[in-house]
Amino acid sequence: MSNFVTIQAIKKVSELDIFCLLVFKTIYETGYANLAAKELGVSAPKVSRCLTLLRKTFDDELFYRRQQGLKPTPLAEQLYQPICQLSDTIEQIETVAQQTNRNPAKPLLNVAVSSNIISSLAMSLSSSKFFNHFGPLRLHVWQSDTEEKNS
């Protein structure tokens, strides 16, 4: 395979939407496009558009229609593990990003308050600039057996 073909293939695959790769993975695992749409919380036409784009990108049908659902082609069988690994890596990136976005100088503050003021206090705090100064806050209903929480 020439360098040009390799570069073209890499460019084609790199332009794929990550969501389309999740569609591939979900169809592979469920065997049905409609189930994939339901599991991913999107419309069936959106899954169909992703599948069309995937088929065009990989120049392969990827899934054969059978009475028992969609059966992966040999290429789809080969793509499944790398796509799963990419999906896992993306989840790890998301986890790290979420942890990094937490300001370590402003840890979560847990506060227990009586049930008769928790609603009004929550509304008051949500409309104030409290969080800009003190960071995140979690309100808990005070009970006689409430202990300090460390988070």
Tab-separated table of N, CA and C in Angstrom:
chain	number	residue	atom	x	y	z
A	1	MET	N	0.847	-1.169	0.000
A	1	MET	CA	0.000	0.000	0.000
A	1	MET	C	0.897	1.239	0.000
A	2	SER	N	0.585	2.184	-0.888
A	2	SER	CA	1.409	3.388	-0.981
A	2	SER	C	1.128	4.329	0.173
A	3	ASN	N	2.064	5.256	0.402
A	3	ASN	CA	1.884	6.250	1.456
A	3	ASN	C	0.650	7.099	1.214
A	4	PHE	N	0.370	7.419	-0.072
A	4	PHE	CA	-0.795	8.243	-0.395
A	4	PHE	C	-2.078	7.563	0.035
A	5	VAL	N	-2.186	6.263	-0.266
A	5	VAL	CA	-3.378	5.511	0.121
A	5	VAL	C	-3.498	5.465	1.647
A	6	THR	N	-2.396	5.246	2.340
A	6	THR	CA	-2.400	5.203	3.799
A	6	THR	C	-2.833	6.546	4.374
A	7	ILE	N	-2.281	7.630	3.851
A	7	ILE	CA	-2.640	8.969	4.324
A	7	ILE	C	-4.109	9.248	4.059
A	8	GLN	N	-4.586	8.878	2.879
A	8	GLN	CA	-5.999	9.081	2.541
A	8	GLN	C	-6.896	8.282	3.491
A	9	ALA	N	-6.517	7.048	3.776
A	9	ALA	CA	-7.310	6.198	4.672
A	9	ALA	C	-7.337	6.779	6.080
A	10	ILE	N	-6.187	7.214	6.558
A	10	ILE	CA	-6.123	7.810	7.900
A	10	ILE	C	-6.971	9.076	7.949
A	11	LYS	N	-6.878	9.895	6.919
A	11	LYS	CA	-7.644	11.141	6.874
A	11	LYS	C	-9.140	10.840	6.889
A	12	LYS	N	-9.540	9.869	6.112
A	12	LYS	CA	-10.957	9.486	6.030
A	12	LYS	C	-11.477	9.030	7.396
A	13	VAL	N	-10.742	8.153	8.041
A	13	VAL	CA	-11.164	7.615	9.333
A	13	VAL	C	-11.108	8.692	10.406
A	14	SER	N	-10.109	9.549	10.363
A	14	SER	CA	-9.985	10.582	11.397
A	14	SER	C	-11.094	11.621	11.309
A	15	GLU	N	-11.721	11.736	10.163
A	15	GLU	CA	-12.819	12.688	10.009
A	15	GLU	C	-14.159	12.130	10.486
A	16	LEU	N	-14.152	10.872	10.889
A	16	LEU	CA	-15.384	10.271	11.398
A	16	LEU	C	-15.784	10.910	12.717
A	17	ASP	N	-17.056	11.072	12.883
A	17	ASP	CA	-17.604	11.565	14.138
A	17	ASP	C	-17.485	10.439	15.167
A	18	ILE	N	-17.051	10.771	16.374
A	18	ILE	CA	-16.929	9.771	17.433
A	18	ILE	C	-18.282	9.108	17.683
A	19	PHE	N	-19.331	9.888	17.567
A	19	PHE	CA	-20.666	9.331	17.782
A	19	PHE	C	-20.948	8.201	16.791
A	20	CYS	N	-20.513	8.367	15.550
A	20	CYS	CA	-20.722	7.308	14.555
A	20	CYS	C	-20.009	6.019	14.958
A	21	LEU	N	-18.841	6.161	15.573
A	21	LEU	CA	-18.137	4.972	16.048
A	21	LEU	C	-18.901	4.317	17.200
A	22	LEU	N	-19.539	5.136	18.038
A	22	LEU	CA	-20.384	4.580	19.104
A	22	LEU	C	-21.599	3.878	18.514
A	23	VAL	N	-22.124	4.415	17.418
A	23	VAL	CA	-23.237	3.766	16.717
A	23	VAL	C	-22.780	2.395	16.226
A	24	PHE	N	-21.612	2.353	15.596
A	24	PHE	CA	-21.066	1.080	15.122
A	24	PHE	C	-20.993	0.074	16.267
A	25	LYS	N	-20.375	0.490	17.363
A	25	LYS	CA	-20.185	-0.392	18.521
A	25	LYS	C	-21.531	-0.886	19.058
A	26	THR	N	-22.493	-0.003	19.150
A	26	THR	CA	-23.796	-0.372	19.702
A	26	THR	C	-24.565	-1.290	18.759
A	27	ILE	N	-24.503	-1.028	17.463
A	27	ILE	CA	-25.148	-1.931	16.505
A	27	ILE	C	-24.482	-3.298	16.564
A	28	TYR	N	-23.175	-3.312	16.635
A	28	TYR	CA	-22.437	-4.569	16.717
A	28	TYR	C	-22.895	-5.374	17.933
A	29	GLU	N	-23.048	-4.695	19.066
A	29	GLU	CA	-23.393	-5.376	20.310
A	29	GLU	C	-24.864	-5.760	20.409
A	30	THR	N	-25.744	-4.946	19.833
A	30	THR	CA	-27.179	-5.243	19.930
A	30	THR	C	-27.693	-6.038	18.741
A	31	GLY	N	-27.069	-5.828	17.581
A	31	GLY	CA	-27.522	-6.506	16.372
A	31	GLY	C	-28.681	-5.809	15.668
A	32	TYR	N	-29.092	-4.652	16.182
A	32	TYR	CA	-30.227	-3.939	15.600
A	32	TYR	C	-29.986	-2.436	15.614
A	33	ALA	N	-30.286	-1.779	14.489
A	33	ALA	CA	-30.134	-0.329	14.409
A	33	ALA	C	-31.148	0.377	15.307
A	34	ASN	N	-32.384	-0.128	15.347
A	34	ASN	CA	-33.410	0.508	16.185
A	34	ASN	C	-33.061	0.414	17.669
A	35	LEU	N	-32.533	-0.735	18.083
A	35	LEU	CA	-32.091	-0.876	19.475
A	35	LEU	C	-30.923	0.051	19.771
A	36	ALA	N	-30.030	0.193	18.815
A	36	ALA	CA	-28.886	1.099	18.988
A	36	ALA	C	-29.390	2.527	19.171
A	37	ALA	N	-30.356	2.924	18.361
A	37	ALA	CA	-30.923	4.276	18.470
A	37	ALA	C	-31.540	4.488	19.847
A	38	LYS	N	-32.289	3.490	20.295
A	38	LYS	CA	-32.931	3.594	21.611
A	38	LYS	C	-31.879	3.679	22.716
A	39	GLU	N	-30.873	2.818	22.645
A	39	GLU	CA	-29.835	2.785	23.669
A	39	GLU	C	-29.029	4.084	23.704
A	40	LEU	N	-28.818	4.684	22.525
A	40	LEU	CA	-28.043	5.920	22.449
A	40	LEU	C	-28.909	7.167	22.620
A	41	GLY	N	-30.217	6.967	22.686
A	41	GLY	CA	-31.136	8.087	22.897
A	41	GLY	C	-31.252	9.022	21.707
A	42	VAL	N	-31.186	8.457	20.508
A	42	VAL	CA	-31.300	9.258	19.282
A	42	VAL	C	-32.336	8.619	18.354
A	43	SER	N	-32.649	9.316	17.278
A	43	SER	CA	-33.628	8.804	16.332
A	43	SER	C	-33.011	7.720	15.448
A	44	ALA	N	-33.885	6.862	14.918
A	44	ALA	CA	-33.434	5.819	13.988
A	44	ALA	C	-32.794	6.429	12.736
A	45	PRO	N	-33.342	7.528	12.188
A	45	PRO	CA	-32.687	8.132	11.017
A	45	PRO	C	-31.252	8.613	11.310
A	46	LYS	N	-31.002	9.078	12.520
A	46	LYS	CA	-29.638	9.511	12.858
A	46	LYS	C	-28.683	8.317	12.846
A	47	VAL	N	-29.121	7.198	13.393
A	47	VAL	CA	-28.309	5.978	13.374
A	47	VAL	C	-28.090	5.538	11.931
A	48	SER	N	-29.127	5.622	11.123
A	48	SER	CA	-29.027	5.239	9.716
A	48	SER	C	-28.022	6.120	8.979
A	49	ARG	N	-28.037	7.424	9.249
A	49	ARG	CA	-27.073	8.336	8.606
A	49	ARG	C	-25.647	7.993	9.029
A	50	CYS	N	-25.453	7.694	10.296
A	50	CYS	CA	-24.115	7.306	10.768
A	50	CYS	C	-23.656	6.018	10.105
A	51	LEU	N	-24.556	5.067	10.016
A	51	LEU	CA	-24.206	3.790	9.400
A	51	LEU	C	-23.838	3.988	7.927
A	52	THR	N	-24.566	4.846	7.237
A	52	THR	CA	-24.256	5.157	5.833
A	52	THR	C	-22.876	5.782	5.722
A	53	LEU	N	-22.563	6.714	6.616
A	53	LEU	CA	-21.249	7.361	6.612
A	53	LEU	C	-20.145	6.349	6.920
A	54	LEU	N	-20.383	5.478	7.883
A	54	LEU	CA	-19.400	4.440	8.215
A	54	LEU	C	-19.152	3.522	7.025
A	55	ARG	N	-20.228	3.121	6.364
A	55	ARG	CA	-20.103	2.230	5.200
A	55	ARG	C	-19.295	2.902	4.096
A	56	LYS	N	-19.543	4.178	3.901
A	56	LYS	CA	-18.813	4.921	2.873
A	56	LYS	C	-17.343	5.068	3.276
A	57	THR	N	-17.096	5.396	4.512
A	57	THR	CA	-15.729	5.599	4.994
A	57	THR	C	-14.899	4.322	4.879
A	58	PHE	N	-15.480	3.202	5.304
A	58	PHE	CA	-14.742	1.939	5.296
A	58	PHE	C	-14.910	1.160	3.994
A	59	ASP	N	-15.723	1.703	3.091
A	59	ASP	CA	-15.971	1.048	1.798
A	59	ASP	C	-16.363	-0.414	1.995
A	60	ASP	N	-17.308	-0.609	2.909
A	60	ASP	CA	-17.759	-1.952	3.251
A	60	ASP	C	-19.188	-1.854	3.779
A	61	GLU	N	-19.974	-2.882	3.581
A	61	GLU	CA	-21.354	-2.904	4.069
A	61	GLU	C	-21.408	-2.893	5.603
A	62	LEU	N	-20.390	-3.418	6.248
A	62	LEU	CA	-20.216	-3.523	7.702
A	62	LEU	C	-21.205	-4.464	8.381
A	63	PHE	N	-22.477	-4.406	8.014
A	63	PHE	CA	-23.492	-5.287	8.610
A	63	PHE	C	-24.425	-5.777	7.510
A	64	TYR	N	-24.665	-7.092	7.516
A	64	TYR	CA	-25.620	-7.686	6.596
A	64	TYR	C	-26.976	-7.771	7.295
A	65	ARG	N	-28.025	-7.497	6.554
A	65	ARG	CA	-29.369	-7.629	7.127
A	65	ARG	C	-29.777	-9.096	7.121
A	66	ARG	N	-30.174	-9.577	8.277
A	66	ARG	CA	-30.672	-10.942	8.450
A	66	ARG	C	-31.950	-10.875	9.253
A	67	GLN	N	-32.715	-11.954	9.243
A	67	GLN	CA	-33.947	-11.975	10.036
A	67	GLN	C	-33.656	-11.788	11.515
A	68	GLN	N	-32.513	-12.266	11.949
A	68	GLN	CA	-32.142	-12.152	13.362
A	68	GLN	C	-31.475	-10.805	13.661
A	69	GLY	N	-31.495	-9.877	12.731
A	69	GLY	CA	-30.887	-8.566	12.948
A	69	GLY	C	-29.740	-8.334	11.989
A	70	LEU	N	-28.807	-7.504	12.400
A	70	LEU	CA	-27.673	-7.156	11.563
A	70	LEU	C	-26.464	-8.001	11.949
A	71	LYS	N	-25.923	-8.686	10.953
A	71	LYS	CA	-24.752	-9.544	11.183
A	71	LYS	C	-23.516	-8.817	10.677
A	72	PRO	N	-22.453	-8.721	11.510
A	72	PRO	CA	-21.242	-8.009	11.086
A	72	PRO	C	-20.516	-8.711	9.939
A	73	THR	N	-19.963	-7.897	9.058
A	73	THR	CA	-19.119	-8.419	7.981
A	73	THR	C	-17.751	-8.756	8.574
A	74	PRO	N	-16.901	-9.436	7.810
A	74	PRO	CA	-15.549	-9.713	8.326
A	74	PRO	C	-14.786	-8.433	8.710
A	75	LEU	N	-14.951	-7.364	7.926
A	75	LEU	CA	-14.276	-6.117	8.283
A	75	LEU	C	-14.826	-5.563	9.599
A	76	ALA	N	-16.135	-5.623	9.788
A	76	ALA	CA	-16.737	-5.153	11.035
A	76	ALA	C	-16.197	-5.952	12.219
A	77	GLU	N	-16.012	-7.253	12.014
A	77	GLU	CA	-15.432	-8.095	13.068
A	77	GLU	C	-14.043	-7.586	13.454
A	78	GLN	N	-13.252	-7.193	12.455
A	78	GLN	CA	-11.902	-6.693	12.713
A	78	GLN	C	-11.914	-5.300	13.342
A	79	LEU	N	-12.902	-4.497	12.992
A	79	LEU	CA	-12.974	-3.128	13.506
A	79	LEU	C	-13.496	-3.049	14.939
A	80	TYR	N	-14.230	-4.057	15.358
A	80	TYR	CA	-14.910	-3.979	16.655
A	80	TYR	C	-13.952	-3.711	17.816
A	81	GLN	N	-12.897	-4.489	17.963
A	81	GLN	CA	-11.971	-4.307	19.096
A	81	GLN	C	-11.298	-2.937	19.089
A	82	PRO	N	-10.742	-2.487	17.946
A	82	PRO	CA	-10.141	-1.143	17.956
A	82	PRO	C	-11.158	-0.036	18.286
A	83	ILE	N	-12.387	-0.186	17.829
A	83	ILE	CA	-13.412	0.815	18.136
A	83	ILE	C	-13.765	0.761	19.620
A	84	CYS	N	-13.816	-0.430	20.202
A	84	CYS	CA	-14.054	-0.553	21.643
A	84	CYS	C	-12.921	0.103	22.431
A	85	GLN	N	-11.689	-0.121	21.994
A	85	GLN	CA	-10.542	0.482	22.668
A	85	GLN	C	-10.598	2.006	22.574
A	86	LEU	N	-10.981	2.513	21.412
A	86	LEU	CA	-11.115	3.954	21.243
A	86	LEU	C	-12.219	4.494	22.142
A	87	SER	N	-13.323	3.781	22.208
A	87	SER	CA	-14.441	4.181	23.069
A	87	SER	C	-14.004	4.226	24.529
A	88	ASP	N	-13.260	3.220	24.969
A	88	ASP	CA	-12.750	3.193	26.347
A	88	ASP	C	-11.795	4.362	26.602
A	89	THR	N	-10.954	4.659	25.619
A	89	THR	CA	-10.018	5.775	25.750
A	89	THR	C	-10.767	7.094	25.861
A	90	ILE	N	-11.808	7.253	25.079
A	90	ILE	CA	-12.619	8.475	25.125
A	90	ILE	C	-13.272	8.623	26.493
A	91	GLU	N	-13.774	7.521	27.050
A	91	GLU	CA	-14.364	7.564	28.392
A	91	GLU	C	-13.309	7.967	29.428
A	92	GLN	N	-12.098	7.457	29.276
A	92	GLN	CA	-11.013	7.823	30.203
A	92	GLN	C	-10.677	9.304	30.082
A	93	ILE	N	-10.646	9.807	28.854
A	93	ILE	CA	-10.370	11.232	28.634
A	93	ILE	C	-11.450	12.073	29.302
A	94	GLU	N	-12.692	11.664	29.130
A	94	GLU	CA	-13.810	12.395	29.737
A	94	GLU	C	-13.698	12.393	31.262
A	95	THR	N	-13.361	11.246	31.836
A	95	THR	CA	-13.211	11.137	33.287
A	95	THR	C	-12.104	12.055	33.793
A	96	VAL	N	-10.961	12.034	33.120
A	96	VAL	CA	-9.843	12.891	33.515
A	96	VAL	C	-10.232	14.362	33.388
A	97	ALA	N	-10.896	14.709	32.295
A	97	ALA	CA	-11.304	16.102	32.087
A	97	ALA	C	-12.265	16.556	33.175
A	98	GLN	N	-13.195	15.694	33.559
A	98	GLN	CA	-14.138	16.058	34.612
A	98	GLN	C	-13.426	16.231	35.949
A	99	GLN	N	-12.478	15.385	36.235
A	99	GLN	CA	-11.729	15.499	37.490
A	99	GLN	C	-10.858	16.743	37.489
A	100	THR	N	-10.274	17.072	36.348
A	100	THR	CA	-9.406	18.236	36.230
A	100	THR	C	-10.213	19.522	36.335
A	101	ASN	N	-11.449	19.498	35.841
A	101	ASN	CA	-12.286	20.692	35.884
A	101	ASN	C	-12.729	21.038	37.294
A	102	ARG	N	-12.647	20.092	38.183
A	102	ARG	CA	-12.955	20.396	39.582
A	102	ARG	C	-11.817	21.225	40.135
A	103	ASN	N	-12.145	22.303	40.750
A	103	ASN	CA	-11.124	23.172	41.313
A	103	ASN	C	-10.701	22.597	42.660
A	104	PRO	N	-9.481	22.076	42.773
A	104	PRO	CA	-9.067	21.459	44.027
A	104	PRO	C	-9.026	22.457	45.189
A	105	ALA	N	-8.913	23.742	44.881
A	105	ALA	CA	-8.899	24.744	45.936
A	105	ALA	C	-10.304	24.953	46.514
A	106	LYS	N	-11.307	24.488	45.797
A	106	LYS	CA	-12.685	24.649	46.236
A	106	LYS	C	-13.365	23.281	46.291
A	107	PRO	N	-13.129	22.519	47.343
A	107	PRO	CA	-13.720	21.176	47.443
A	107	PRO	C	-15.229	21.252	47.675
A	108	LEU	N	-15.889	20.146	47.443
A	108	LEU	CA	-17.320	20.045	47.678
A	108	LEU	C	-17.599	20.243	49.157
A	109	LEU	N	-18.541	21.120	49.456
A	109	LEU	CA	-18.926	21.404	50.829
A	109	LEU	C	-20.281	20.759	51.094
A	110	ASN	N	-20.339	19.854	52.049
A	110	ASN	CA	-21.587	19.193	52.429
A	110	ASN	C	-22.156	19.914	53.644
A	111	VAL	N	-23.430	20.330	53.541
A	111	VAL	CA	-24.070	21.059	54.630
A	111	VAL	C	-25.401	20.401	54.952
A	112	ALA	N	-25.615	20.087	56.216
A	112	ALA	CA	-26.889	19.527	56.662
A	112	ALA	C	-27.726	20.660	57.252
A	113	VAL	N	-28.973	20.773	56.773
A	113	VAL	CA	-29.883	21.815	57.273
A	113	VAL	C	-31.242	21.188	57.567
A	114	SER	N	-32.016	21.879	58.383
A	114	SER	CA	-33.328	21.322	58.736
A	114	SER	C	-34.236	21.300	57.507
A	115	SER	N	-35.141	20.331	57.477
A	115	SER	CA	-36.005	20.118	56.321
A	115	SER	C	-36.908	21.305	56.023
A	116	ASN	N	-37.261	22.113	57.047
A	116	ASN	CA	-38.171	23.224	56.794
A	116	ASN	C	-37.496	24.400	56.086
A	117	ILE	N	-36.166	24.457	56.018
A	117	ILE	CA	-35.523	25.557	55.302
A	117	ILE	C	-34.700	25.117	54.096
A	118	ILE	N	-34.603	23.815	53.861
A	118	ILE	CA	-33.717	23.336	52.788
A	118	ILE	C	-34.134	23.872	51.417
A	119	SER	N	-35.437	23.897	51.117
A	119	SER	CA	-35.891	24.373	49.806
A	119	SER	C	-35.579	25.846	49.605
A	120	SER	N	-35.932	26.668	50.602
A	120	SER	CA	-35.685	28.107	50.447
A	120	SER	C	-34.188	28.414	50.414
A	121	LEU	N	-33.399	27.690	51.181
A	121	LEU	CA	-31.958	27.893	51.170
A	121	LEU	C	-31.371	27.499	49.817
A	122	ALA	N	-31.826	26.386	49.268
A	122	ALA	CA	-31.343	25.940	47.956
A	122	ALA	C	-31.663	26.971	46.888
A	123	MET	N	-32.884	27.502	46.898
A	123	MET	CA	-33.280	28.514	45.914
A	123	MET	C	-32.454	29.782	46.096
A	124	SER	N	-32.249	30.186	47.325
A	124	SER	CA	-31.476	31.390	47.610
A	124	SER	C	-30.029	31.243	47.150
A	125	LEU	N	-29.437	30.109	47.435
A	125	LEU	CA	-28.043	29.884	47.044
A	125	LEU	C	-27.889	29.784	45.529
A	126	SER	N	-28.870	29.186	44.861
A	126	SER	CA	-28.753	29.022	43.411
A	126	SER	C	-28.818	30.360	42.691
A	127	SER	N	-29.449	31.351	43.291
A	127	SER	CA	-29.531	32.660	42.645
A	127	SER	C	-28.447	33.616	43.135
A	128	SER	N	-27.588	33.174	44.031
A	128	SER	CA	-26.526	34.046	44.545
A	128	SER	C	-25.198	33.714	43.875
A	129	LYS	N	-24.173	34.451	44.229
A	129	LYS	CA	-22.829	34.210	43.700
A	129	LYS	C	-22.003	33.378	44.680
A	130	PHE	N	-22.688	32.632	45.505
A	130	PHE	CA	-22.043	31.807	46.527
A	130	PHE	C	-20.988	30.887	45.924
A	131	PHE	N	-21.349	30.211	44.807
A	131	PHE	CA	-20.471	29.191	44.224
A	131	PHE	C	-19.204	29.789	43.639
A	132	ASN	N	-19.264	31.055	43.195
A	132	ASN	CA	-18.059	31.703	42.667
A	132	ASN	C	-17.022	31.898	43.765
A	133	HIS	N	-17.478	32.081	44.984
A	133	HIS	CA	-16.565	32.340	46.089
A	133	HIS	C	-16.183	31.080	46.860
A	134	PHE	N	-17.139	30.184	47.035
A	134	PHE	CA	-16.912	29.047	47.928
A	134	PHE	C	-16.859	27.700	47.227
A	135	GLY	N	-17.268	27.602	45.985
A	135	GLY	CA	-17.245	26.335	45.272
A	135	GLY	C	-18.536	25.559	45.428
A	136	PRO	N	-18.518	24.309	45.006
A	136	PRO	CA	-19.744	23.505	45.009
A	136	PRO	C	-20.232	23.179	46.421
A	137	LEU	N	-21.535	23.061	46.532
A	137	LEU	CA	-22.184	22.813	47.813
A	137	LEU	C	-23.256	21.757	47.633
A	138	ARG	N	-23.352	20.830	48.559
A	138	ARG	CA	-24.416	19.830	48.544
A	138	ARG	C	-25.163	19.950	49.863
A	139	LEU	N	-26.488	20.182	49.754
A	139	LEU	CA	-27.326	20.293	50.945
A	139	LEU	C	-27.899	18.928	51.289
A	140	HIS	N	-27.936	18.624	52.575
A	140	HIS	CA	-28.505	17.382	53.074
A	140	HIS	C	-29.538	17.736	54.141
A	141	VAL	N	-30.576	16.925	54.236
A	141	VAL	CA	-31.568	17.140	55.289
A	141	VAL	C	-30.972	16.680	56.610
A	142	TRP	N	-30.998	17.592	57.583
A	142	TRP	CA	-30.451	17.299	58.905
A	142	TRP	C	-31.331	16.294	59.620
A	143	GLN	N	-30.707	15.301	60.190
A	143	GLN	CA	-31.409	14.332	61.037
A	143	GLN	C	-30.593	14.194	62.301
A	144	SER	N	-31.230	13.746	63.352
A	144	SER	CA	-30.512	13.671	64.625
A	144	SER	C	-29.296	12.766	64.551
A	145	ASP	N	-29.302	11.816	63.621
A	145	ASP	CA	-28.155	10.918	63.517
A	145	ASP	C	-27.209	11.305	62.380
A	146	THR	N	-27.370	12.525	61.828
A	146	THR	CA	-26.512	12.976	60.739
A	146	THR	C	-25.074	13.121	61.223
A	147	GLU	N	-24.161	12.571	60.452
A	147	GLU	CA	-22.741	12.674	60.786
A	147	GLU	C	-22.068	13.596	59.780
A	148	GLU	N	-20.892	14.043	60.131
A	148	GLU	CA	-20.114	14.801	59.168
A	148	GLU	C	-19.762	13.872	58.019
A	149	LYS	N	-19.780	14.444	56.794
A	149	LYS	CA	-19.425	13.644	55.622
A	149	LYS	C	-18.128	14.181	55.057
A	150	ASN	N	-17.267	13.276	54.686
A	150	ASN	CA	-16.023	13.661	54.024
A	150	ASN	C	-16.118	13.253	52.573
A	151	SER	N	-15.975	14.188	51.661
A	151	SER	CA	-15.984	13.885	50.221
A	151	SER	C	-14.840	14.538	49.543
